[in-house]
Coordinates of C-alpha atoms in Angstrom, one line a residue:
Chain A
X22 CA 211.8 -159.4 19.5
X23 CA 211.9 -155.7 20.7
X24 CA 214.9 -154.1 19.4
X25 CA 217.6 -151.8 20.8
X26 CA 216.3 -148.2 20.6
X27 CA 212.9 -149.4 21.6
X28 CA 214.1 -151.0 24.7
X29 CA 216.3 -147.9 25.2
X30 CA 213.3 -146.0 25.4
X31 CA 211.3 -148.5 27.5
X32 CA 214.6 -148.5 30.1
X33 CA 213.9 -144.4 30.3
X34 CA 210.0 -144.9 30.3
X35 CA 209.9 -147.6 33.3
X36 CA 213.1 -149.2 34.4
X37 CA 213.8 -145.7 36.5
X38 CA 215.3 -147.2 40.0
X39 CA 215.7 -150.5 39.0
X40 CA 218.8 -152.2 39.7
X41 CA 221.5 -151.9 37.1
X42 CA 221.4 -155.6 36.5
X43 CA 218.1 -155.4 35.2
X44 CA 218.6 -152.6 33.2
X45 CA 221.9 -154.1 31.5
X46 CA 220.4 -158.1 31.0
X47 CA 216.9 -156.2 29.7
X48 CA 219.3 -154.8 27.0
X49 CA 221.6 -157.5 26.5
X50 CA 218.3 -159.7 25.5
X51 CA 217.4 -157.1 23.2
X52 CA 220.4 -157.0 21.6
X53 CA 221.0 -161.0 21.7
X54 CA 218.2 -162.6 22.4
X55 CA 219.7 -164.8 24.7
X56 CA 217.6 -166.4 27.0
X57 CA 219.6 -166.3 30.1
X58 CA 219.5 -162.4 30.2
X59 CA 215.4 -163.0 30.0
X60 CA 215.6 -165.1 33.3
X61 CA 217.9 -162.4 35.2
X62 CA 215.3 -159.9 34.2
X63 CA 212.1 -161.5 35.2
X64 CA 213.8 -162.7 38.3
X65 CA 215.1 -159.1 38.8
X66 CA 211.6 -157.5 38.4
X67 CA 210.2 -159.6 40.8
X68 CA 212.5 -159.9 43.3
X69 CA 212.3 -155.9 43.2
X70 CA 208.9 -155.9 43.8
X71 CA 208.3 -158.6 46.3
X72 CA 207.6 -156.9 49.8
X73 CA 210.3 -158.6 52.1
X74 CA 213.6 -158.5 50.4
X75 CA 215.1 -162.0 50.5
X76 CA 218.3 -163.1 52.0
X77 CA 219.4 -164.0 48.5
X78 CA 218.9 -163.1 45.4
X79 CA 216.4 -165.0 43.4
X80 CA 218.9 -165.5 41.0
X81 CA 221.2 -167.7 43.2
X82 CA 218.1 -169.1 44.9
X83 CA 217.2 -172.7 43.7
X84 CA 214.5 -173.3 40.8
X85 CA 212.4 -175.7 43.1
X86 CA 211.8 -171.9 45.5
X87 CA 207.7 -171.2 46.2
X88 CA 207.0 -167.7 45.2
X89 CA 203.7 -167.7 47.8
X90 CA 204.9 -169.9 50.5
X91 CA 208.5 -169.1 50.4
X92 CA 208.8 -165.7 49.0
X93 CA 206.0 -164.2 50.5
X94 CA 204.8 -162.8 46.7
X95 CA 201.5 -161.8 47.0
X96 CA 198.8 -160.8 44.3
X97 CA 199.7 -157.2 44.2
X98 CA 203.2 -158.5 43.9
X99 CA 202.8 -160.9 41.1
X100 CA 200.3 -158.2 39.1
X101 CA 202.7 -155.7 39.3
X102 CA 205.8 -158.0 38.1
X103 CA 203.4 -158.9 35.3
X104 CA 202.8 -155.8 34.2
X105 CA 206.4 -154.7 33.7
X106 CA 207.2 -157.5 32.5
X107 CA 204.5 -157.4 29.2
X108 CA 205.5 -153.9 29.2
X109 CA 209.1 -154.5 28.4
X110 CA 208.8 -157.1 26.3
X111 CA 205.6 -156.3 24.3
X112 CA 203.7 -159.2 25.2
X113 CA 200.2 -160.4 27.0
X114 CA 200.2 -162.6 30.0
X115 CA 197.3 -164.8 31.2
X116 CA 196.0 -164.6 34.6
X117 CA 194.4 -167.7 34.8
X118 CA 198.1 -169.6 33.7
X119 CA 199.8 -166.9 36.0
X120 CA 197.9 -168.3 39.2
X121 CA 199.2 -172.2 38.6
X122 CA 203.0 -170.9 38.3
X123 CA 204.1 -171.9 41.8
X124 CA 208.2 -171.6 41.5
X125 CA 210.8 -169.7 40.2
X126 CA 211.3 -172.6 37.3
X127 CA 207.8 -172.6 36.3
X128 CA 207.9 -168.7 36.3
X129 CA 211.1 -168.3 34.0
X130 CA 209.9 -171.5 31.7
X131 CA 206.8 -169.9 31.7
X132 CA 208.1 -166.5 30.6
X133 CA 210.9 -167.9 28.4
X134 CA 207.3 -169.2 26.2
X135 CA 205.5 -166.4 26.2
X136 CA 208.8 -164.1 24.6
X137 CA 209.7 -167.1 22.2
X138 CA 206.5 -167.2 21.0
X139 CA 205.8 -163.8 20.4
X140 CA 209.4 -163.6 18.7
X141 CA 208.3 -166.4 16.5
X142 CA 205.0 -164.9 15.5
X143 CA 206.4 -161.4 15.3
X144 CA 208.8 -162.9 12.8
Chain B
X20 CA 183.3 -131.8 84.2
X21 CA 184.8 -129.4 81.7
X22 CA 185.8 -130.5 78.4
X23 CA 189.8 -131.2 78.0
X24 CA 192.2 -128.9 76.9
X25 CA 193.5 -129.5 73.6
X26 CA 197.4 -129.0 72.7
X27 CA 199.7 -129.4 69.2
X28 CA 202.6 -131.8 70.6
X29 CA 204.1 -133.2 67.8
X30 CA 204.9 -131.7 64.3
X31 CA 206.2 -132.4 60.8
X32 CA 207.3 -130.9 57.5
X33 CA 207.7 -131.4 54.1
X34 CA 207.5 -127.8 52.5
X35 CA 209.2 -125.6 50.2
X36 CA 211.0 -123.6 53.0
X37 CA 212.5 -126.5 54.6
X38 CA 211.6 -130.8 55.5
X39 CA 212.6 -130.4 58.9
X40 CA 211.5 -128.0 61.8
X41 CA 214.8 -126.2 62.4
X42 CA 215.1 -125.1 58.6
X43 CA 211.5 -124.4 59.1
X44 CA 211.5 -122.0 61.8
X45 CA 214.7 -120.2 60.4
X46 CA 213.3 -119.9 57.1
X47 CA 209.8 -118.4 58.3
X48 CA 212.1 -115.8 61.2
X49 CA 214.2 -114.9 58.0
X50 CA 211.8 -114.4 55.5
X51 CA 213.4 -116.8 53.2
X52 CA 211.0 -117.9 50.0
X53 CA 210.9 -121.1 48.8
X54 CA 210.0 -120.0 45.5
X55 CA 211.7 -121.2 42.3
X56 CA 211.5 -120.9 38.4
X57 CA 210.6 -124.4 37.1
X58 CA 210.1 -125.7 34.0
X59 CA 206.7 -127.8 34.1
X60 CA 206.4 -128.8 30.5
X61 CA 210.1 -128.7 29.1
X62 CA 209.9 -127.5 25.1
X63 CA 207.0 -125.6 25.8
X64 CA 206.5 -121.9 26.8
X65 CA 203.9 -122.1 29.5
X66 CA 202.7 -118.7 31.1
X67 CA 203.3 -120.3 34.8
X68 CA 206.7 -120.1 35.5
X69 CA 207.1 -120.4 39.4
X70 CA 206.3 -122.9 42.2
X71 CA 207.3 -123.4 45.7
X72 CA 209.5 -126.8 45.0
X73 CA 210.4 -129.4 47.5
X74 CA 214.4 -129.8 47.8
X75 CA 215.8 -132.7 48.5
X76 CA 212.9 -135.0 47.0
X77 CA 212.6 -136.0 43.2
X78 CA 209.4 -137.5 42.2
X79 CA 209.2 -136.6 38.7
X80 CA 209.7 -140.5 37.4
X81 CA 206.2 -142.1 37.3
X82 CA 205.9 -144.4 39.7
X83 CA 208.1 -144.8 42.8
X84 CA 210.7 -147.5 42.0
X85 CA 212.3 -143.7 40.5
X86 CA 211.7 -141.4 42.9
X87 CA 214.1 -140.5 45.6
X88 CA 214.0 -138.1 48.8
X89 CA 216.5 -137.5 51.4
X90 CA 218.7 -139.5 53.8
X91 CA 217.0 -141.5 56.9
X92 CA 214.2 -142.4 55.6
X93 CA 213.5 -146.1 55.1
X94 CA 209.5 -147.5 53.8
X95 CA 208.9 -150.7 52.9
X96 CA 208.1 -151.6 49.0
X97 CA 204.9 -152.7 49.4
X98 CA 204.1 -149.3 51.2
X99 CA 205.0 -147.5 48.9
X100 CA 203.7 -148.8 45.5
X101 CA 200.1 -148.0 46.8
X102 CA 201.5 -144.2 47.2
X103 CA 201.3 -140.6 45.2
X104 CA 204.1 -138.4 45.3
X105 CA 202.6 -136.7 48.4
X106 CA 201.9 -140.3 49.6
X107 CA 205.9 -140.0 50.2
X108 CA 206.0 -136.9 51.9
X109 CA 203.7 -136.9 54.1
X110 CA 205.0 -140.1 55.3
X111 CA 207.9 -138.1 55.7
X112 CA 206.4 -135.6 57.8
X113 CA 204.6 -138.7 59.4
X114 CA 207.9 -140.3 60.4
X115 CA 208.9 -136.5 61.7
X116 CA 205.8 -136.1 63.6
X117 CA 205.9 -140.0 65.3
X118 CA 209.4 -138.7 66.5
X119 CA 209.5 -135.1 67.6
X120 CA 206.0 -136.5 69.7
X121 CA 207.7 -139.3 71.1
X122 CA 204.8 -141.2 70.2
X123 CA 205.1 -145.2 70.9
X124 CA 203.9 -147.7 69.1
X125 CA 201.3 -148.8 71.8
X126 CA 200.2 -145.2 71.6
X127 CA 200.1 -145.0 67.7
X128 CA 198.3 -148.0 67.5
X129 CA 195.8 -147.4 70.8
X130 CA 191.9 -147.3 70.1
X131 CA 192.0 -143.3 71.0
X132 CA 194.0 -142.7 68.7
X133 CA 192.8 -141.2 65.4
X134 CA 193.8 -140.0 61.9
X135 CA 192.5 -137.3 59.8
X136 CA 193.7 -136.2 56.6
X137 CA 193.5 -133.7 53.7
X138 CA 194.5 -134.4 50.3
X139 CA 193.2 -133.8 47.0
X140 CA 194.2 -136.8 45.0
X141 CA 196.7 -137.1 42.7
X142 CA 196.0 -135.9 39.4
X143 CA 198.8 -137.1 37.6
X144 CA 199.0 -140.4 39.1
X145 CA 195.4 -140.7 38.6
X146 CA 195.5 -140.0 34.5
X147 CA 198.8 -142.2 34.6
X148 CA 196.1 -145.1 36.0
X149 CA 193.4 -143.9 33.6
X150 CA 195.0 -143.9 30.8
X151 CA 197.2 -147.7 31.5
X152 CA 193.6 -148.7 31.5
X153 CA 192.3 -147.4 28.4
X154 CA 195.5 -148.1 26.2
X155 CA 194.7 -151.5 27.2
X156 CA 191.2 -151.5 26.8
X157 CA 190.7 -152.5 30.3
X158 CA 193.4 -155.5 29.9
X159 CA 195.7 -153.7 32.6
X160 CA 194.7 -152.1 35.5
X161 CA 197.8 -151.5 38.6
X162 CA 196.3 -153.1 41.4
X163 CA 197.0 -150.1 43.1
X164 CA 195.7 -147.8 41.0
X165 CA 193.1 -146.5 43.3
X166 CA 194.0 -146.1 46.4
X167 CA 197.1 -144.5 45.0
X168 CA 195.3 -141.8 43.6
X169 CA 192.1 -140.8 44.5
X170 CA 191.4 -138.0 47.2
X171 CA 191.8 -140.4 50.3
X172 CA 195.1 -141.7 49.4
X173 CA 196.4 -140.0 52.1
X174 CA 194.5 -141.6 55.3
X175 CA 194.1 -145.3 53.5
X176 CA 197.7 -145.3 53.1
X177 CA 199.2 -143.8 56.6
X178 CA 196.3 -145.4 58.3
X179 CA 196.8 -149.2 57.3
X180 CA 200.6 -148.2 57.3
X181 CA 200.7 -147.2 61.0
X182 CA 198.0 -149.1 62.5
X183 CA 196.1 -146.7 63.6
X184 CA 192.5 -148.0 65.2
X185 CA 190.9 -144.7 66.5
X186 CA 188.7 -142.6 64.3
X187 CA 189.5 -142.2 60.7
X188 CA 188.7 -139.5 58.1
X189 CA 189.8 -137.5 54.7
X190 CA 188.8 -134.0 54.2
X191 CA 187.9 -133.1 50.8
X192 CA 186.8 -128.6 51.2
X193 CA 189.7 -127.8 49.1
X194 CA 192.2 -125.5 49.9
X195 CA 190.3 -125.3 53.8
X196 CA 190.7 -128.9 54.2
X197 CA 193.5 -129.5 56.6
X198 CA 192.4 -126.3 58.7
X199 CA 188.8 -127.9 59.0
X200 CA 190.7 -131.2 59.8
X201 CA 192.2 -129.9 62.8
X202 CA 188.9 -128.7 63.4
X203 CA 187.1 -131.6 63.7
X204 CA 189.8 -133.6 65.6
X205 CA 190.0 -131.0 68.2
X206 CA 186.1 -131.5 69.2
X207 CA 186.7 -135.3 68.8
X208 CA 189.0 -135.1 71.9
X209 CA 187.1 -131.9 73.7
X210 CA 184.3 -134.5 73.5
X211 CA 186.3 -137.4 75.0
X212 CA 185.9 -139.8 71.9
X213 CA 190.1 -139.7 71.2
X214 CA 192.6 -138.6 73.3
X215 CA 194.9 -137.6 70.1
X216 CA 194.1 -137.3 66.7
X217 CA 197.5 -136.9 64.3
X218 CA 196.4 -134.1 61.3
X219 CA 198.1 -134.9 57.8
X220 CA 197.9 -132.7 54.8
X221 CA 199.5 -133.3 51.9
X222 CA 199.4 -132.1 48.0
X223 CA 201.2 -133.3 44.3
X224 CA 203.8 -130.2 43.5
X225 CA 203.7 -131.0 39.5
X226 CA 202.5 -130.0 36.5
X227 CA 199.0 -131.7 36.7
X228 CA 198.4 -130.3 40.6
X229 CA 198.7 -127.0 39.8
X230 CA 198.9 -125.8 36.1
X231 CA 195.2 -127.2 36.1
X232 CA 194.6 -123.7 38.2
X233 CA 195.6 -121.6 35.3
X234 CA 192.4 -122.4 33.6
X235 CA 190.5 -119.8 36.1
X236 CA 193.5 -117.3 35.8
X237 CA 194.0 -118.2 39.7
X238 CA 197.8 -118.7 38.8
X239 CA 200.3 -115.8 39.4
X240 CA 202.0 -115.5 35.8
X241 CA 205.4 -113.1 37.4
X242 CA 208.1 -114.9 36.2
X243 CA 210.2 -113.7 39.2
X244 CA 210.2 -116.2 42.0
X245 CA 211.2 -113.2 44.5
X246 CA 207.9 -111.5 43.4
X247 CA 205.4 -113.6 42.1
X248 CA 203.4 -114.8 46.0
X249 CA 203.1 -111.3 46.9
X250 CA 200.2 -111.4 49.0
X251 CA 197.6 -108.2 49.9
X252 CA 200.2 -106.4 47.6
X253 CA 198.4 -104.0 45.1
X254 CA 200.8 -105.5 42.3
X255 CA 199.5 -109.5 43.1
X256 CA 198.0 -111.3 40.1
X257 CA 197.6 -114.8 41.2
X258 CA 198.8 -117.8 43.5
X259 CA 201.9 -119.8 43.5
X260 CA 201.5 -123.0 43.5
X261 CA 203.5 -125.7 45.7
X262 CA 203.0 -129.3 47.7
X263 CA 204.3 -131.1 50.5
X264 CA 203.1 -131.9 53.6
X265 CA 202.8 -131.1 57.4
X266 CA 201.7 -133.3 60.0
X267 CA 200.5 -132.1 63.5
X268 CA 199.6 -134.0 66.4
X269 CA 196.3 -132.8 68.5
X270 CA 196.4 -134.1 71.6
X271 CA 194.2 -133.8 75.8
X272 CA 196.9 -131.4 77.0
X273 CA 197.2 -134.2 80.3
X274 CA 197.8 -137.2 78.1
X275 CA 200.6 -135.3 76.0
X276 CA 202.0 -134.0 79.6
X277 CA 202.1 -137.6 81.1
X278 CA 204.5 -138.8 78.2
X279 CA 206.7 -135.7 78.4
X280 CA 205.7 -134.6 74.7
X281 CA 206.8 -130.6 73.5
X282 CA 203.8 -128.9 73.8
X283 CA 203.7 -126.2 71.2
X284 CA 200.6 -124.3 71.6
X285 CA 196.8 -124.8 73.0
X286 CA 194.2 -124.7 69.8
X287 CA 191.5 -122.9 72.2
X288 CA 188.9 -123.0 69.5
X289 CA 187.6 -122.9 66.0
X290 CA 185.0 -122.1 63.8
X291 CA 183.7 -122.8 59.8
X292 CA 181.1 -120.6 57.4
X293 CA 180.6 -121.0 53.8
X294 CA 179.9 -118.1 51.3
X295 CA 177.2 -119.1 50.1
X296 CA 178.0 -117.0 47.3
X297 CA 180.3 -118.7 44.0
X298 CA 181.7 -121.7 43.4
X299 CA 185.6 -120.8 42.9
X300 CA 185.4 -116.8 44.2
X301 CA 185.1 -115.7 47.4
X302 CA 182.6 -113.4 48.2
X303 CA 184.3 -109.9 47.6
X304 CA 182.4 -108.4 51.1
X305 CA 184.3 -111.0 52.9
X306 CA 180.9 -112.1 54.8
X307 CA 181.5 -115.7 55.2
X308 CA 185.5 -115.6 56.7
X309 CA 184.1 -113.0 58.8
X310 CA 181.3 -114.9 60.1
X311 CA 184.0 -117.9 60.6
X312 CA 186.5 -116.1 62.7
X313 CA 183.7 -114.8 64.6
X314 CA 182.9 -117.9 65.3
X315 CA 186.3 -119.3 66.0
X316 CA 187.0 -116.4 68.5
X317 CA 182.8 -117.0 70.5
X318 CA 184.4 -120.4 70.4
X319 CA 187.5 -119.9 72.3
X320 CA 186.1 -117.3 74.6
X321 CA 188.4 -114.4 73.2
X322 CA 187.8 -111.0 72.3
X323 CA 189.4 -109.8 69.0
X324 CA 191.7 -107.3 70.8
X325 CA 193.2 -110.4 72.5
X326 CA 194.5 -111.8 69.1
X327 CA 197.9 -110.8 68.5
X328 CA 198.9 -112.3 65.1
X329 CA 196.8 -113.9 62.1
X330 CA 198.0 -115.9 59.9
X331 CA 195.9 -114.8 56.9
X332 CA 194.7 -117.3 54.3
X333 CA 195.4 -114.5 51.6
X334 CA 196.9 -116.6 48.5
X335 CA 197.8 -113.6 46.2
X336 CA 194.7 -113.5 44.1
X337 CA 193.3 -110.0 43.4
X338 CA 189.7 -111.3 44.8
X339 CA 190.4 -113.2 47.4
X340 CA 193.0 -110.7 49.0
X341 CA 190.2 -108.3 49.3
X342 CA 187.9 -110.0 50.5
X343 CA 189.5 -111.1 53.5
X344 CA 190.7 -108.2 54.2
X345 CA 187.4 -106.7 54.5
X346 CA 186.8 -109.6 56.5
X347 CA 189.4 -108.4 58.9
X348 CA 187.9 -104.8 58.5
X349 CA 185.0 -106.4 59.7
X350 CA 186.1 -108.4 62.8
X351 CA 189.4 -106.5 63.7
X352 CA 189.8 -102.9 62.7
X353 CA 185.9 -101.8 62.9
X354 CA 185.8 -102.4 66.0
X355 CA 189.6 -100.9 67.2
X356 CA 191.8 -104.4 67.5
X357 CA 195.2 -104.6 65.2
X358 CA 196.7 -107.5 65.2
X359 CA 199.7 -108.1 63.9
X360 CA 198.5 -109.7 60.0
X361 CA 201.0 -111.7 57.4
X362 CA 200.5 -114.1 55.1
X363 CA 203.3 -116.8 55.0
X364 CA 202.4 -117.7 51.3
X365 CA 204.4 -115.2 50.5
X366 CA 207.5 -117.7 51.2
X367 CA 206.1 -121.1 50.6
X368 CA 203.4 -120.4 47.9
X369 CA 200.0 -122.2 48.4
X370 CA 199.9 -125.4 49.8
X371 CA 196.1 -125.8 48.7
X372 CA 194.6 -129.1 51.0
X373 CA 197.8 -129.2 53.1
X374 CA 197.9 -125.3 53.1
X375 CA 195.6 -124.4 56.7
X376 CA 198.3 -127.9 57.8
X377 CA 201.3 -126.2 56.9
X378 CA 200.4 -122.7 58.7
X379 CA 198.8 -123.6 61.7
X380 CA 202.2 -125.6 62.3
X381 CA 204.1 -122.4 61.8
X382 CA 201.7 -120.9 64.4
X383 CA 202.5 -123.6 66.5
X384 CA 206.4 -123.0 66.1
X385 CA 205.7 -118.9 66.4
X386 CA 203.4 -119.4 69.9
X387 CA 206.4 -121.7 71.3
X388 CA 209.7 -120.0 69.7
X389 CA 208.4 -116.2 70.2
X390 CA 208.1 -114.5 67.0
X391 CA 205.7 -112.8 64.7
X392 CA 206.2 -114.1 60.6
X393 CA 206.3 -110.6 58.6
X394 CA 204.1 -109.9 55.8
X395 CA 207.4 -111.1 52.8
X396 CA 206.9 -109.1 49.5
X397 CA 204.4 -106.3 50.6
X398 CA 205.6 -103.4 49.1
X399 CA 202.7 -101.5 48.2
X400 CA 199.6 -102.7 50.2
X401 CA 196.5 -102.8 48.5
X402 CA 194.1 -99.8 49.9
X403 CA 192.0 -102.3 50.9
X404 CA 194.2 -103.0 53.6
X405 CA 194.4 -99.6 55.3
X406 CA 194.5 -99.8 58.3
X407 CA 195.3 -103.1 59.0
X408 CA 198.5 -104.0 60.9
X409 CA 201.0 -105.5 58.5
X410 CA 204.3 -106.4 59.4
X411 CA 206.9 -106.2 56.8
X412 CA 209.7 -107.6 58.6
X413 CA 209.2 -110.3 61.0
X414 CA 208.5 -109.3 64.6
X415 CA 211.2 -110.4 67.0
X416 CA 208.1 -111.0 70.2
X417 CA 206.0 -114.1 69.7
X418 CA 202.2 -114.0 70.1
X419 CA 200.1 -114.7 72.7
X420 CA 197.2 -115.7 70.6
X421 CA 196.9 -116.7 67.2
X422 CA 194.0 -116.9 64.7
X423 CA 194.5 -119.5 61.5
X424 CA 191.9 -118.6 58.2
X425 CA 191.2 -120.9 55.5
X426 CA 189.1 -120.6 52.8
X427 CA 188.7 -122.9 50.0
X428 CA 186.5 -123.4 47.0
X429 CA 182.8 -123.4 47.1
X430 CA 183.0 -120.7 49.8
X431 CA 184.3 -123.2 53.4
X432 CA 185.5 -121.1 55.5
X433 CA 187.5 -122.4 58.7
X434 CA 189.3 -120.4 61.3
X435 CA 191.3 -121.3 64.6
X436 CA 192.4 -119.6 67.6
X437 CA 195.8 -121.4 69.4
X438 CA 197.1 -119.6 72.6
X439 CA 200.7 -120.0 73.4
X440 CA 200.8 -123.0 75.7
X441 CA 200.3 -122.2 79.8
X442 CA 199.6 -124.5 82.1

């Protein structure tokens, strides 16, 4: 798992602008570990990048949600998310797994493997 | 039938002297610089210490989820993750432009109406790109990456953002891109193939847009931000850097007078040479520029004596200084015509691609408003400018006609001649 002055210097290197909710669960996880702050991230990074704000945020949004067909995330969108998203938390995404997530439960559980498992290894 | 008139009736601005036309017009009657001591490389002692800096915009972070600029401006996300710093202002100047034009969507977006820009890239987001991509060993590349950076980020971008359908094009001649822009999309409507063409120049203001300059010495290295853009002065020893962005919209003087636009000015003519002589120096005789503004003036069927005021290109460089003002020996003085000459890098610095942009807009603001930009900083004129007319203070009558140089690297020269507007 990273650890806090790491991901104090990754909030300074690429978090500039995010929301502070991000910024705050993205440390929170690194001090804790605590899966719940991992979702609000990834959720957070997302929703910041997708093109057409939604009404809600994703967070309160139910898991079952499309990302193409209901929140409008295209390509661009997901590859950018994805990219911040290994950046902050040191790990390597597949593209081919990437294209069969198709909600915002299948993108958290999907995540929530990826960091576990690289925690695991790492340790 | 005779070809249409041609008339600027829209602008923009993003520069170092102000980011809206009224702070603009003010700073350019008052002389006031936009010149500031900056610290490109903090912990370092770098022999450049001035640039002309944009105020109110802050896009050091690197990529735009941390940049801000000021109040009323509103682009969608997906806009701007494809954009470089002067992505974001010249969409800006853009938004200025679409306004002060009172140009409609239908219009924007109508098959006569084109887009042509001038923009060099953006270095630093394009080593940002390279280097994602090597640290990965090709694992991560943005999706963006390219159009974001490379030298038609400008016109991709605005193009696709706006909807624009007529002719579309990026000019690459270095610092005489914009001028040659407005070049070209004044014959594409003399010739009947647009009926406006909006003109977009824009340029990085950061340590990888200009410090790479200092490798040819082209830099001015006075630490004093008061003195440092001193152009034909004997003491000059270099440019000042800066970026932003101006947008101008060319447009048949009939179409822009059916939808009540503010016609600024006429551009009557232009005309381009190249050296032919060096790849980054001009050549000292001035041959080329003066072969351009003699062409610019045959085009517009005006004598030299009719000119009144040129804006110079004259950047502060010890070379390039001279040589146009043996140009202007050449065309002007030889032959008995002083115009009134400045050069308004003296206030902004140079605007390099967006540069000829930039000071053919504050012609177009000088024709219209009635003044004469003085010559900031001169205080002891090189002798290679005796004789010619140099304004220290800024005249309080505007011009009749105007002549625009530009000169950029491997020798372009571009020139323009805009007449205050008379129907």
């Amino acid at each position: 798992m990273i650890n806090a002055p790491v991901a104090q210097k990754r909030v300074q290197e690429s978090l500039v602008g995010f929301p502070p909710r991000v910024t705050s669960s993205y440390l929170a996880f690194a001090e804790s570990g605590d899966l719940t702050n991992l979702d609000v991230v990834v959720l957070g990074v997302l929703q910041f990048y997708l093109a057409k704000k939604p009404a809600v945020p994703l967070e309160e949004m139910a898991g079952t949600t499309r990302l193409v067909e209901d929140l409008g995330c295209d390509s661009l969108t997901m590859m950018d998310t994805v990219f911040m998203v290994e950046t902050l938390f040191d790990i390597k995404l597949d593209d081919t797994e990437l294209t069969q997530l198709g909600t915002l439960d299948e993108l958290r559980a999907h995540l929530r493997r990826h960091v576990q498992g690289h925690t695991a290894s790492a340790a | 039938m005779s070809a249409p008139r041609v008339v600027v009736s829209g602008l923009g601005f993003v520069t170092s002297i102000g980011n809206d036309q009224r702070t603009v017009a003010t700073s350019l009657r008052e002389l006031r610089s936009g010149i500031e001591r900056v610290d490109f490389l903090p912990g370092t002692d770098l022999p450049v210490k001035v640039v002309g800096t944009l105020k109110g915009f802050d896009t050091a972070a690197a990529q735009w989820p941390g940049w801000t600029w000021p109040e009323g401006y509103t682009f969608p996300r997906d806009l701007l993750r494809g954009m470089a710093p002067h992505g974001l202002y010249a969409l800006c100047a853009t938004e200025q432009l679409i306004a002060d034009a009172k140009l409609t969507a239908n219009e924007l977006t109508a098959d006569d109406t084109g887009m042509f820009c001038a923009s060099a890239g953006s270095p630093r987001m394009l080593r940002q790109f390279v280097n994602q991509i090597h640290d990965s060993c090709g694992a991560r590349i943005p999706p963006m990456g390219v159009v974001s950076t490379i030298a038609g980020t400008l016109n991709f971008n605005l193009a696709a953002h706006y909807g624009v359908r007529g002719a579309v094009a990026g000019f690459v001649s270095a610092c005489a891109s914009a001028t040659q822009a407005l070049g070209y999309a004044c014959d594409e409507i003399k010739l009947g193939r647009q009926r406006r063409v909006l003109v977009i120049g824009g340029e990085d203001v950061n340590f990888e847009s200009i410090f790479p300059f200092h490798g040819m010495r082209a830099l001015s290295r006075n630490p004093d931000p008061a003195r440092a853009s001193r152009p034909f002065d004997r003491a000059r020893d270099g440019f000042v850097g800066t970026g932003g962005s101006a947008a101008l919209l060319l447009e048949e003087a009939e179409a822009a007078q059916g939808r009540g636009a503010p016609i600024y000015a006429e551009l009557v003519g232009w005309g381009q040479s190249a050296d032919g002589y060096n790849v980054a120096n001009s050549d000292p005789d001035g041959r080329g520029l003066a072969v351009a503004m003699q062409r610019a003036l045959a085009s517009a069927h005006v004598a030299p004596a009719e000119i009144d005021y040129i804006n110079a290109h004259a950047t502060s460089t010890p070379v390039g200084d001279a040589s146009e003002a043996r140009a202007l020996h050449t065309v002007f003085t030889s032959g008995g015509a002083h115009p009134a000459i400045s050069s308004t890098k003296a206030l902004t610095g140079h605007g390099l691609s967006f540069s000829g942009a930039m000071e053919t807009a504050f012609c177009a603001l000088a024709l219209r408003d009635g003044f004469t930009p003085g010559a900031a900083n001169l205080d002891d004129p090189d002798p290679v400018c005796e004789g010619l007319n140099l304004p220290r203070a800024t005249l309080p009558t505007g011009p009749r006609m105007v002549l625009k140089n530009s000169s950029g690297f491997g020798g372009s020269n571009v020139c323009l001649v805009l007449r205050r507007w008379e129907n």
